[in-house]
Short mmCIF file of C-alpha atoms in Angstrom, two decimals:
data_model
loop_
_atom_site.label_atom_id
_atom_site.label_comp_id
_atom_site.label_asym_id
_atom_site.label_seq_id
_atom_site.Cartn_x
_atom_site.Cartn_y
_atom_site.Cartn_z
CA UNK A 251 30.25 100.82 -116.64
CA UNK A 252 27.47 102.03 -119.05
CA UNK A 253 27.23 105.27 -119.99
CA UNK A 254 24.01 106.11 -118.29
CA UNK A 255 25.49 104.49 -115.16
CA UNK A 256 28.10 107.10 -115.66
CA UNK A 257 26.50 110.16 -115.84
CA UNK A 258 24.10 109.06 -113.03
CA UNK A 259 27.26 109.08 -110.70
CA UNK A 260 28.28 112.01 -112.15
CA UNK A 261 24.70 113.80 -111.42
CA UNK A 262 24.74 112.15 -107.90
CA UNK A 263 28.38 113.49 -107.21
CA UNK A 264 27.74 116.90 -108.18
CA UNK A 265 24.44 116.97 -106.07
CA UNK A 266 26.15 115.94 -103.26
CA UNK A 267 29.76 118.17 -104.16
CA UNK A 268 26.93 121.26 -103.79
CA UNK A 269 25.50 120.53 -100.73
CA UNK A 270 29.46 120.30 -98.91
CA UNK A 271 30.16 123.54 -100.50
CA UNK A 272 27.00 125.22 -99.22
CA UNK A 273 28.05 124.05 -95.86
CA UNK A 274 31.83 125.21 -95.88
CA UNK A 275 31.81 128.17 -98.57
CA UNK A 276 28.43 129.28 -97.74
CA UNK A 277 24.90 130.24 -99.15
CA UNK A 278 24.66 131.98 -103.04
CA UNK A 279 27.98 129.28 -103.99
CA UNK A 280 27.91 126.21 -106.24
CA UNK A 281 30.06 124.83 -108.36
CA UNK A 282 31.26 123.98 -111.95
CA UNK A 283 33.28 121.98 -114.50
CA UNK A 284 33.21 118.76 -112.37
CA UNK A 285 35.24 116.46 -114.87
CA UNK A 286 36.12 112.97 -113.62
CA UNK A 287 40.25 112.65 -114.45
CA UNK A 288 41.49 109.39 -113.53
CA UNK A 289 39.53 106.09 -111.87
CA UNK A 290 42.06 102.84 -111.66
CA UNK A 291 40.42 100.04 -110.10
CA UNK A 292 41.20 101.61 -106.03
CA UNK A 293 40.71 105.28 -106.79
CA UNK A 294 39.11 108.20 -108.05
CA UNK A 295 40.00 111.81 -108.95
CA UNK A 296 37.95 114.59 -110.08
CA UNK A 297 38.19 117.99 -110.80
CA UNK A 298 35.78 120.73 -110.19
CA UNK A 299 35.34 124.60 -109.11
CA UNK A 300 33.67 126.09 -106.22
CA UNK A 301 31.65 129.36 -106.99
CA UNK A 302 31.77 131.50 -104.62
CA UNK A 303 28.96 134.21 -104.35
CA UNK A 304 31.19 136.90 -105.22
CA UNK A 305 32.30 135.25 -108.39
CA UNK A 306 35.56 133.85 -107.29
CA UNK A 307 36.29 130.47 -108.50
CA UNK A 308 38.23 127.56 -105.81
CA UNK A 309 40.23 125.30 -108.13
CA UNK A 310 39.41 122.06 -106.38
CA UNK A 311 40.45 118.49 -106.72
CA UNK A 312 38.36 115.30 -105.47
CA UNK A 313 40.12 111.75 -104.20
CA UNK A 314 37.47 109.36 -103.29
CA UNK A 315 37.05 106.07 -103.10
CA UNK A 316 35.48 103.59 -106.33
CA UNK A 317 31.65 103.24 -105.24
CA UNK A 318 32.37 99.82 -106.19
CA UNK A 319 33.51 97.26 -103.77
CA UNK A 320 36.98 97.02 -103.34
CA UNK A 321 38.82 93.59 -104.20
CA UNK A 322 40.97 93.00 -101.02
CA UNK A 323 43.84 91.03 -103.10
CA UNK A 324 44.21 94.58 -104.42
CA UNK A 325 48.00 95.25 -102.96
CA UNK A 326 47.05 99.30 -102.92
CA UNK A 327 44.55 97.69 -100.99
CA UNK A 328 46.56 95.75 -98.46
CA UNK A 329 49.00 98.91 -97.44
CA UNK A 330 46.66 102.21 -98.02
CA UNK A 331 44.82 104.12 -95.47
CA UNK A 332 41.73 105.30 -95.67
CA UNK A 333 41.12 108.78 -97.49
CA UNK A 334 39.84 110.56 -94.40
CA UNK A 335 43.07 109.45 -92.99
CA UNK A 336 45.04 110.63 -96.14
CA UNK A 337 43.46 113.99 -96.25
CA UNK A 338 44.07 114.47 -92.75
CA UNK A 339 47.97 113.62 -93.42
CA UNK A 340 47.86 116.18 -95.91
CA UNK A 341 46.46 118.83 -93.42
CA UNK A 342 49.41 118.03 -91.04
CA UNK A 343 52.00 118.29 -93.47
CA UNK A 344 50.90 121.64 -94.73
CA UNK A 345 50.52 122.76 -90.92
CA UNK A 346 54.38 121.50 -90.51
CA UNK A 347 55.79 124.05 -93.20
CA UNK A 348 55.24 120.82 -96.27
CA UNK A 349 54.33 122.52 -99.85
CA UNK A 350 50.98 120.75 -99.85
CA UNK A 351 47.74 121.24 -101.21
CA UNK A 352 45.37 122.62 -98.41
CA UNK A 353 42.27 120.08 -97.98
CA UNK A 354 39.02 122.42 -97.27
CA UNK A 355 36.53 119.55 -96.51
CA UNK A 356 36.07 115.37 -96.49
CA UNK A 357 32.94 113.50 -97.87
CA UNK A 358 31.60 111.09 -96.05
CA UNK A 359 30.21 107.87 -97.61
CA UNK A 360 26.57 107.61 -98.08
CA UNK A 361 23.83 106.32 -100.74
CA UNK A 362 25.21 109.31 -103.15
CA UNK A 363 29.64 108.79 -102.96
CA UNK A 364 32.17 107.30 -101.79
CA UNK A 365 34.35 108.38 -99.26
CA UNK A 366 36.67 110.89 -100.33
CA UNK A 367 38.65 114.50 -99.78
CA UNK A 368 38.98 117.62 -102.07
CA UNK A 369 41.77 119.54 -102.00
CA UNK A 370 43.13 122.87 -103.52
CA UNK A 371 44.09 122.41 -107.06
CA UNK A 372 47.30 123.73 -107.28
CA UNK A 373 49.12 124.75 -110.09
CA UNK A 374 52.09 122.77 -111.36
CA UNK A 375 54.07 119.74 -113.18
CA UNK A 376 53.73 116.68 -111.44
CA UNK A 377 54.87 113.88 -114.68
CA UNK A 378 58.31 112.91 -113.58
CA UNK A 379 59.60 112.71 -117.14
CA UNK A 380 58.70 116.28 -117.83
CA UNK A 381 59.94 117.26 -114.26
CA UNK A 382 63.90 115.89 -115.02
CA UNK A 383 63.86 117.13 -118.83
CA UNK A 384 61.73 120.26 -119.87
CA UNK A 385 63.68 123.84 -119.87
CA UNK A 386 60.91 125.68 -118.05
CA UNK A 387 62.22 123.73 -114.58
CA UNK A 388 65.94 124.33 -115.64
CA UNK A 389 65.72 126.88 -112.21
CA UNK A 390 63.56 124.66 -109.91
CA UNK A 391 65.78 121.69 -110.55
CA UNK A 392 68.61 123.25 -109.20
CA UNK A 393 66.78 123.47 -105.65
CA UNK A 394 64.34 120.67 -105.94
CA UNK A 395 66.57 118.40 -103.82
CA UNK A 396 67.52 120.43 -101.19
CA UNK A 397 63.54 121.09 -100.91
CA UNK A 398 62.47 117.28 -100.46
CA UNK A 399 64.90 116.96 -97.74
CA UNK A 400 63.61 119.82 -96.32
CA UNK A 401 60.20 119.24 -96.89
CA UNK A 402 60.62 115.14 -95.43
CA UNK A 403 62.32 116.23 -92.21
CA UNK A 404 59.28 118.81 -91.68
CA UNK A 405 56.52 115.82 -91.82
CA UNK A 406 59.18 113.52 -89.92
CA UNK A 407 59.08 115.58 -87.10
CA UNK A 408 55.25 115.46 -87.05
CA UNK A 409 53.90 114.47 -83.05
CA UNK A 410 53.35 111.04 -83.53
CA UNK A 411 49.73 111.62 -81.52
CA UNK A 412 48.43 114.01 -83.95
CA UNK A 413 48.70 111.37 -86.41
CA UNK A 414 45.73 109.13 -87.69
CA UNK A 415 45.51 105.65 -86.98
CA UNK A 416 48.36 104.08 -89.43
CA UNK A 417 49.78 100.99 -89.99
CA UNK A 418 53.12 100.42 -88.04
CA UNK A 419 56.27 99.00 -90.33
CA UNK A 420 59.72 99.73 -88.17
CA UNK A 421 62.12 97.84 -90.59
CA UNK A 422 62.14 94.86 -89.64
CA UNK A 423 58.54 94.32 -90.09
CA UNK A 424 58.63 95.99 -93.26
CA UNK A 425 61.20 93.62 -94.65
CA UNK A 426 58.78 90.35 -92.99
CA UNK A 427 56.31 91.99 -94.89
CA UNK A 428 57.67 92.42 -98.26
CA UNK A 429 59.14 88.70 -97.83
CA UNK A 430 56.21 87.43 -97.16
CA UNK A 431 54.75 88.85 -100.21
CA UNK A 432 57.59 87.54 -102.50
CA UNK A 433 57.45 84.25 -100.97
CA UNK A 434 53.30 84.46 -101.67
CA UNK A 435 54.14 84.11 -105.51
CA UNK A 436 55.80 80.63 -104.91
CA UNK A 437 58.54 81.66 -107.19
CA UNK A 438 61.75 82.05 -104.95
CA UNK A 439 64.13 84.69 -105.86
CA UNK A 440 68.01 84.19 -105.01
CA UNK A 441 68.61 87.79 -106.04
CA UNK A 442 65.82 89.31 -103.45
CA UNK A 443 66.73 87.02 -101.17
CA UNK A 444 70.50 88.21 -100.78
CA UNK A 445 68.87 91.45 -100.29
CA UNK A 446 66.90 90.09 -97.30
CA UNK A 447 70.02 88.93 -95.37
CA UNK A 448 72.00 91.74 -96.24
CA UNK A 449 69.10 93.92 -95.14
CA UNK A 450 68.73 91.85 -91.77
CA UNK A 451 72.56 91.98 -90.94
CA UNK A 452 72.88 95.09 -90.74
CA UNK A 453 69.44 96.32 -89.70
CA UNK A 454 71.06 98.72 -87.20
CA UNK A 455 71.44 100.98 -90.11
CA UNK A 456 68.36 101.69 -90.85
CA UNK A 457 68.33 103.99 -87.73
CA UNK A 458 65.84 103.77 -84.22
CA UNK A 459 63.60 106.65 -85.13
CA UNK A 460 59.50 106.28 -85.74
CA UNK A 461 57.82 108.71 -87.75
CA UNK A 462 55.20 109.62 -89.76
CA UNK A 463 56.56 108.09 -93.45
CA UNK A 464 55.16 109.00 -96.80
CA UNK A 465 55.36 106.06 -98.29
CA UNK A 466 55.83 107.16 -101.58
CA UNK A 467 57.74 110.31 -101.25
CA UNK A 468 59.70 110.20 -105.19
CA UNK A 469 59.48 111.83 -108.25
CA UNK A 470 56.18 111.37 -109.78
CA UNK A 471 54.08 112.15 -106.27
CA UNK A 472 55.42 115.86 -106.05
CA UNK A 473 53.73 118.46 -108.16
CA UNK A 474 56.85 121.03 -109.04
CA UNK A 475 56.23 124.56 -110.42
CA UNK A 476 59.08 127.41 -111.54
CA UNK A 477 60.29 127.81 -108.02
CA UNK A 478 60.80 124.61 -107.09
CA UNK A 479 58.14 122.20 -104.67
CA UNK A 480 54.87 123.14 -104.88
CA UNK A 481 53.38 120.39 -103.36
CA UNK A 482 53.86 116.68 -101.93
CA UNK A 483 50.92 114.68 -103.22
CA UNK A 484 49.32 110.97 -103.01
CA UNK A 485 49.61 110.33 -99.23
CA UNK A 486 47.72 106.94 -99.35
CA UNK A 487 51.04 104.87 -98.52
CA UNK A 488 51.94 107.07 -95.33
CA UNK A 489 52.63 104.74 -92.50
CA UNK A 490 54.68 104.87 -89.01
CA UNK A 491 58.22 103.68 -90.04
CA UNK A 492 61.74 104.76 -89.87
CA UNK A 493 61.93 108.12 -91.82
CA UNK A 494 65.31 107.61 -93.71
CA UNK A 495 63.04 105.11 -96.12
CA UNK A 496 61.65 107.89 -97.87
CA UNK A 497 64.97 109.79 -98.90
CA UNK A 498 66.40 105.74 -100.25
CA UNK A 499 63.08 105.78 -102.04
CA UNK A 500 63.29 109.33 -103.56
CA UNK A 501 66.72 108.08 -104.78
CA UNK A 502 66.29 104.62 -106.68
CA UNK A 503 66.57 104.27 -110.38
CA UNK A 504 62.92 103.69 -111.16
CA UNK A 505 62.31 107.42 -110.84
CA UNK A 506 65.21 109.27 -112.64
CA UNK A 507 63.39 108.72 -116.07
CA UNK A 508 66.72 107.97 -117.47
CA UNK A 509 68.61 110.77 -115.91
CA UNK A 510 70.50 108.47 -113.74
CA UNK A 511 73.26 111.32 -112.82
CA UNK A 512 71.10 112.87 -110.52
CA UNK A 513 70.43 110.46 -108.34
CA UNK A 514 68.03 112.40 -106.59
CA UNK A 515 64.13 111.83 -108.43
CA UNK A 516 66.51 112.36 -111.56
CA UNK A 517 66.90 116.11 -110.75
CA UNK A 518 69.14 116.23 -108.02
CA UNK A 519 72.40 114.86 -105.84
CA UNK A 520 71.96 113.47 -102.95
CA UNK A 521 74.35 116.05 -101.02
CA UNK A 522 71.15 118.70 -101.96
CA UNK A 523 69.15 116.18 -100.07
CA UNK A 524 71.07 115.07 -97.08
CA UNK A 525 71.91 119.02 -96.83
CA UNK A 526 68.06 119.80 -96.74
CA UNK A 527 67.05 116.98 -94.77
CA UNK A 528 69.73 118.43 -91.78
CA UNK A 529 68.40 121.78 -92.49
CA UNK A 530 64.90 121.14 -92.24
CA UNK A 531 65.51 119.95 -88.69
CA UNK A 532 65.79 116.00 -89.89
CA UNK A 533 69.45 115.43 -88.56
CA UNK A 534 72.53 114.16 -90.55
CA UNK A 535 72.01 111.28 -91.89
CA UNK A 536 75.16 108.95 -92.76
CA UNK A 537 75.63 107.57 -96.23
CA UNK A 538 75.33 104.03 -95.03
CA UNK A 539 72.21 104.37 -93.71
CA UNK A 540 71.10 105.82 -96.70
CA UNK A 541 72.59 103.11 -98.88
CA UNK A 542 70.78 100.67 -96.65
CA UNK A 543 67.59 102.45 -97.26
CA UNK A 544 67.97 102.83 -101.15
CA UNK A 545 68.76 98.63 -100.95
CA UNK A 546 65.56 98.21 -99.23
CA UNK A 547 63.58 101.04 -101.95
CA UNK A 548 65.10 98.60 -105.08
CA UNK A 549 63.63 95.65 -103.05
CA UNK A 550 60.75 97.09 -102.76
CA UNK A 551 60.34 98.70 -106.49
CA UNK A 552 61.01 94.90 -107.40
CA UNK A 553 58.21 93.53 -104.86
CA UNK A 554 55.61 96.12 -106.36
CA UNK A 555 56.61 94.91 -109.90
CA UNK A 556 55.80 91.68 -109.13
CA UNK A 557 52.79 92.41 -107.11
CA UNK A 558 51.28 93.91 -110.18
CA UNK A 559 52.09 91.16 -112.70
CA UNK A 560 50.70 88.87 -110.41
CA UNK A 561 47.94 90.65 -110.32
CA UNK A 562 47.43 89.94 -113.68
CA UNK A 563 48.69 86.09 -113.64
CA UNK A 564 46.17 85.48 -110.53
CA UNK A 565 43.04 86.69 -112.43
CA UNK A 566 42.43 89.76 -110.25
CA UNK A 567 42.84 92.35 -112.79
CA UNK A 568 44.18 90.93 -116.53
CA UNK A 569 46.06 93.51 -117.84
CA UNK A 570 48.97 93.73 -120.54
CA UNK A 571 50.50 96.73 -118.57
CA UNK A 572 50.65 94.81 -115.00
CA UNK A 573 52.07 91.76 -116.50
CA UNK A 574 54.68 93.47 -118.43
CA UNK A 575 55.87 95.36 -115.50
CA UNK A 576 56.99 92.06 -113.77
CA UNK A 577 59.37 92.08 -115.87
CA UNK A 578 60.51 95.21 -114.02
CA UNK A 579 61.58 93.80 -111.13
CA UNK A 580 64.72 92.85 -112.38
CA UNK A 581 66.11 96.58 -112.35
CA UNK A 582 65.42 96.70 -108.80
CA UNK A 583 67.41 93.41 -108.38
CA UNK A 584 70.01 94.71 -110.80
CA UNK A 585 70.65 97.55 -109.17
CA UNK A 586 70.14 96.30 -105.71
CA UNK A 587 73.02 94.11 -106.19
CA UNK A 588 75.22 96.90 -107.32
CA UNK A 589 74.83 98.19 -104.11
CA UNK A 590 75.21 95.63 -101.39
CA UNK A 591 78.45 93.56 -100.74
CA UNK B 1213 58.31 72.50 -131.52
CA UNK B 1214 57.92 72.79 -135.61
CA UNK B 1215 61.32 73.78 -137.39
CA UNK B 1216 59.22 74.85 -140.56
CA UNK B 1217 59.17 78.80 -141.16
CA UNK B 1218 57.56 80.78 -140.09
CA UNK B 1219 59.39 79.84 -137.08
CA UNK B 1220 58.85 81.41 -133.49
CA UNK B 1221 60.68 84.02 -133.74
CA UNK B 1222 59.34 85.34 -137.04
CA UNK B 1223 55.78 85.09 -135.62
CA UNK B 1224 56.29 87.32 -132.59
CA UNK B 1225 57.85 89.69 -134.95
CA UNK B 1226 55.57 90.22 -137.56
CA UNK B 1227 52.59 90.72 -134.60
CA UNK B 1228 55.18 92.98 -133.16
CA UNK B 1229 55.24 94.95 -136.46
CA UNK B 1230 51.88 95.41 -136.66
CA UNK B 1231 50.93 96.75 -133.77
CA UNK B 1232 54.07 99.58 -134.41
CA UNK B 1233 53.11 100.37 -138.26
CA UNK B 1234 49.12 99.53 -138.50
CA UNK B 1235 47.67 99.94 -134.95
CA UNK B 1236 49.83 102.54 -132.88
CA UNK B 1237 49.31 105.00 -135.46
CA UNK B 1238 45.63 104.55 -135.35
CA UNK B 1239 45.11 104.41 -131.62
CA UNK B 1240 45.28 107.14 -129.41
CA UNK B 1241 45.34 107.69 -125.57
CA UNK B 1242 45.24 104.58 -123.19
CA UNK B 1243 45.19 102.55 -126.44
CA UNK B 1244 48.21 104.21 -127.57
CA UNK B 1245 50.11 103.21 -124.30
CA UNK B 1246 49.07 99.94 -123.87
CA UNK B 1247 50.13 99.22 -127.87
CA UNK B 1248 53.54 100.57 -126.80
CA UNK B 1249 53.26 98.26 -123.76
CA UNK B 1250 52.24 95.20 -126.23
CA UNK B 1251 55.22 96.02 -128.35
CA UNK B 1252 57.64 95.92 -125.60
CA UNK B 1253 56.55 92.58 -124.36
CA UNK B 1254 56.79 91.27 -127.73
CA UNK B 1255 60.18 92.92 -128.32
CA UNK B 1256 61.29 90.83 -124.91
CA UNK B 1257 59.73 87.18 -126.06
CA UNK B 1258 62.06 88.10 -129.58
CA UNK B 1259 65.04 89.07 -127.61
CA UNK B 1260 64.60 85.96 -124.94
CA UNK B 1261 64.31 83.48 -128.02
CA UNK B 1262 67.46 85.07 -129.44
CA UNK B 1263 69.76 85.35 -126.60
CA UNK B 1264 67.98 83.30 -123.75
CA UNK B 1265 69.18 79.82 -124.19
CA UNK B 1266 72.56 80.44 -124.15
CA UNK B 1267 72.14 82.68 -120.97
CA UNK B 1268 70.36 79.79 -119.56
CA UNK B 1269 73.40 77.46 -120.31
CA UNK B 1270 76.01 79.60 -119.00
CA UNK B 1271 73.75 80.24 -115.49
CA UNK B 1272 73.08 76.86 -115.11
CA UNK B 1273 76.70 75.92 -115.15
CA UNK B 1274 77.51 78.82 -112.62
CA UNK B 1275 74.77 77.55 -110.48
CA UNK B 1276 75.97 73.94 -110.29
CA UNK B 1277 79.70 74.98 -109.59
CA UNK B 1278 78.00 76.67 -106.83
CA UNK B 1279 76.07 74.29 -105.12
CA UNK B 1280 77.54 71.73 -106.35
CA UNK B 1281 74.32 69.30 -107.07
CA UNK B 1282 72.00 68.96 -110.22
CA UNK B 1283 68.81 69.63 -111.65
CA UNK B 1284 66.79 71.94 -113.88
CA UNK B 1285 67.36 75.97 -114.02
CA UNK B 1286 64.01 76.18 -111.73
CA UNK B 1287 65.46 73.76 -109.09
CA UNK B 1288 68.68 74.99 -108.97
CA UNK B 1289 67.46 79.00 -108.84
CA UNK B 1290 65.07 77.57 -105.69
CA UNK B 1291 67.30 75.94 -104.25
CA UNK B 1292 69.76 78.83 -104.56
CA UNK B 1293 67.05 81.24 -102.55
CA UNK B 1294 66.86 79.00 -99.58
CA UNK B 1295 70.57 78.13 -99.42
CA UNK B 1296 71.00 82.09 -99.30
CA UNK B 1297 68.27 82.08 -96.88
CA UNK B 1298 69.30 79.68 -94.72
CA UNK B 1299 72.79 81.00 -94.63
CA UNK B 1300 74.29 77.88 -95.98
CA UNK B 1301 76.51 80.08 -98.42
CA UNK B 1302 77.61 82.58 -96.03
CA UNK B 1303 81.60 81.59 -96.43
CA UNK B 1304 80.77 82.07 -100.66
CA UNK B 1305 79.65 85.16 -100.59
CA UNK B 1306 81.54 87.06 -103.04
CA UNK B 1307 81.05 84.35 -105.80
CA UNK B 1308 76.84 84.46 -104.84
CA UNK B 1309 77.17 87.95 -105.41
CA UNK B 1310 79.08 87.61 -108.96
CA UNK B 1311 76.60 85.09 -109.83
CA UNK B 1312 74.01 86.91 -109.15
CA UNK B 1313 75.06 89.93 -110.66
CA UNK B 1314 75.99 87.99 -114.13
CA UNK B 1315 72.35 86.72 -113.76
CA UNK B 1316 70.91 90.29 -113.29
CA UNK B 1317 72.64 91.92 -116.53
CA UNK B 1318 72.02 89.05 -118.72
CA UNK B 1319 68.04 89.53 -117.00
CA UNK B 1320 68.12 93.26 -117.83
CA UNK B 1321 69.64 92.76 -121.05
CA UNK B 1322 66.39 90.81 -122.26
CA UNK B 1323 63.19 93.05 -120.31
CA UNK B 1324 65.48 96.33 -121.13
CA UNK B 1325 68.72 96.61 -122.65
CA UNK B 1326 68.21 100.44 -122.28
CA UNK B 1327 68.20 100.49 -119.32
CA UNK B 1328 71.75 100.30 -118.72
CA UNK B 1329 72.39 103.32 -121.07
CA UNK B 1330 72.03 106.98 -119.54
CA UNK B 1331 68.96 109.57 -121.87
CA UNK B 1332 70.30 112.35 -119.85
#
C-alpha cells in the first residue's frame, strides 16, 4: 500500500469512527489518537479515544476487517466468523460473568470501512512470554488457572439460542475436518495419522455436550493484569463444539513459552483448572477426557503449522515466517505421541 | 553434488552468520524477527545436513522391519499413513508407536533441539 493510500484510509476511518461516536456517546464528542496497531493479511486493529464532552477520554480498540478482498485459501479464512458475530460473542461472555472487554458499538461496511467492532481498551499483559516469566504477575499467576476454568465454564454454559450463527464442529467433524486438511497437502503423515485412530477409538471421551467454544482459549488470547484475568480476547475461532477442547488447548506445549511445568498456558496446573472449571458451574471433568482433548489440541497445533507453511509453499502468501513454522508441527506430533498409547 | 569446499554445509553457515553479526544488529522491528526467523531455518538446513542422513538410514530400516516391503523413505512413510489408517497394523501397535516416537525426537532434534529442554 502507498503511503497516500494509507493515510486516505486513515482520514476515511476516522471520519467515519466520528460519526459512530456521535451516535452512541453523543453530540460535543469526537475522538483522538487513532493509530493503526497491527494489519496481517485477514485483520485489522486500531486504537483510538473517544472524547467525551465533558473531557473524559474512552480507551477504545477497533477489529475490522482488511478493505481488501479476502483470499478464501486464507485458513483464518476458512474457520472465522464474521466480526459482527465476534463482537457479539464478546458481549455474551462479558454478560455471563467472562473478564472481557465490553464492545460499545459495530461498524458496518460501507464505501468508507470495513466491517468491524471497537471495544474497551483494557489495561493489561496479553504476550504469553511476559505473562509465564515477568515478577510483576508473580501474584496473578498463582490464580490465573483456576480463573480460565472458571471463566470457560461461564461462556460454556451460554444458551445456545443467544448465540450467533456459528459453524458446528462436535468432534467427530472436527477431526474429518482437520484430516481433510492434512490429507489436502498430499504429504501423508504416519504420526498424525495414529492420532486420528486413536482419536476415533475412543471418541466417547471427548464428552456429549455442545457449547459455545472459543476456539482459541490459551495463553497468548487472554490479556492478564496484577489480579489475575482481565480479559479473554480474539473470539474469531468461537464455534459450537464440545467445550472440554478449550481446557486440552489451554494446556498443550505450544503455549507454555518454555515453562513446561505448568502445564496450564505455562502458568498454571491443571488441578487449578479442572478445580475452576467445576467451580464455575462447568462440571468435573475426568483426566481422560482431558488427555483426549490435549491429543486432539497437539493435532491441531500441528495442522495449523502446516496450514501456514503451506501457505507459503502454495503461493498464497510467501513468507519466511509461515514456512519455517511447518517445521513446527513436529512438536505437536512429538508430544502427541507422548500422550496416546 | 560438488565435493570441492566450500561445501554445503559451509555455505548455509556463513549466510547464517551474516544475517546474526551484519544484518540483525542493523534491523529492527519486523525485520529484526524475521532475521531471527531466517537464522533458525538456516540453523535447521546445517543441523539436517549434519545429522539427517544417518537418521534417515536408521528410520528407513525401522520402517521396512515394519512393513516388511521396500522402497524409498517417501514411499515407505506413505505407505506407513495408510496402513495406520486402514488399520492394517492394529495387532503392532506398540512397535508403530516406538517407531514413531524414535522418528519424532530425531524430527525435533533437527527443527528444535531446545525444545526438549525446560527455560523455566
Amino acid at each position: 500500500m502507498t503511503k497516500n493510500n494509507a493515510e486516505l484510509e486513515s482520514r476515511n476511518l476516522a471520519a467515519v469512527l466520528r460519526d459512530r461516536v456521535r451516535e452512541v456517546y453523543g453530540t460535543g464528542t469526537g475522538i483522538d489518537g487513532l493509530v493503526r496497531l497491527s494489519g496481517g493479511a485477514s485483520r485489522e486493529t486500531w486504537s483510538f479515544d473517544a472524547l467525551l464532552p465533558d473531557g473524559q477520554r474512552v480507551p477504545l480498540i477497533l477489529k475490522r476487517d482488511p478493505l481488501d478482498e479476502i483470499d478464501p485459501g486464507d485458513p483464518d479464512v476458512n474457520l472465522g466468523i464474521d466480526r459482527w458475530s465476534e463482537g457479539r460473542l464478546m458481549q455474551l461472555a462479558g454478560a455471563a460473568g467472562v473478564p472481557a472487554p465490553d464492545v460499545p458499538f459495530f461498524l458496518d461496511a460501507d464505501d468508507r470501512t470495513s466491517a468491524g467492532f471497537v471495544t474497551q481498551r483494557l489495561e493489561g499483559e496479553a504476550l504469553g512470554r511476559r505473562i509465564v516469566r515477568e515478577d510483576e504477575f508473580a501474584q496473578a499467576r498463582t490464580k490465573l488457572a483456576f480463573q480460565c476454568g472458571e471463566a470457560a465454564a461461564r461462556f460454556h454454559s451460554i444458551p445456545l439460542d443467544q448465540l450467533p450463527p456459528l459453524r458446528n464442529l462436535p468432534v467427530v467433524a472436527a477431526l474429518d475436518y482437520n484430516q481433510g486438511v492434512i490429507d489436502s497437502f498430499k504429504q501423508p503423515h504416519a504420526g498424525f495419522e495414529y492420532a486420528f485412530q486413536w482419536l476415533r477409538e475412543r471418541s466417547e471421551l471427548a464428552g456429549d455436550r455442545l457449547t459455545l467454544c472459543h476456539g482459541d482459549y490459551r495463553n497468548g488470547n487472554l490479556l492478564v493484569d496484577h489480579e489475575g484475568l482481565a480479559g479473554v480476547l480474539d473470539w474469531e475461532l468461537g464455534h459450537l463444539g464440545n467445550p472440554i477442547s478449550d481446557l486440552g488447548w489451554i494446556c498443550i506445549r505450544a503455549w507454555r513459552y518454555g515453562y513446561y511445568d505448568n502445564p496450564v498456558g505455562g502458568f498454571g496446573a491443571v488441578e487449578d483448572l479442572l478445580e475452576g472449571y467445576e467451580i464455575g458451574g462447568g462440571g468435573r471433568v475426568s483426566l481422560e477426557t482431558l488427555r483426549f482433548w490435549e491429543v486432539f489440541g497437539c493435532m491441531r497445533w500441528g495442522v495449523i503449522c502446516m496450514t501456514l507453511a503451506f501457505t507459503h509453499l502454495e503461493g498464497r502468501e510467501r513468507s519466511v515466517e509461515k514456512v519455517s513454522i511447518g517445521r513446527r508441527a513436529v512438536e505437536g506430533e512429538y508430544d502427541l505421541l507422548q500422550l496416546v498409547d | 553434488m560438488p565435493t570441492d569446499r566450500p561445501n554445503i554445509a559451509e555455505l548455509v553457515e556463513a549466510v547464517r552468520e551474516f544475517l546474526t553479526d551484519h544484518v540483525g544488529p542493523n534491523v529492527e522491528g519486523q525485520l529484526a524477527f524475521h532475521t531471527r526467523v531466517a537464522v533458525n531455518a538456516l540453523a535447521i538446513v546445517e543441523r539436517t545436513l549434519d545429522q539427517g542422513g544417518a537418521m534417515d538410514d536408521a528410520e528407513l530400516i525401522r520402517l521396512k522391519a515394519l512393513l516388511k516391503q521396500d522402497g524409498d523413505l517417501q514411499e515407505m512413510n506413505a505407505a506407513l499413513a495408510r496402513a495406520i489408517r486402514g488399520g492394517e497394523l492394529d495387532d503392532q501397535r506398540g512397535a508403530v508407536l516406538e517407531h514413531l516416537r524414535l522418528t519424532a525426537a530425531d524430527k525435533i532434534a533437527l527443527a528444535n533441539p531446545r525444545y526438549l529442554t525446560p527455560r523455566g
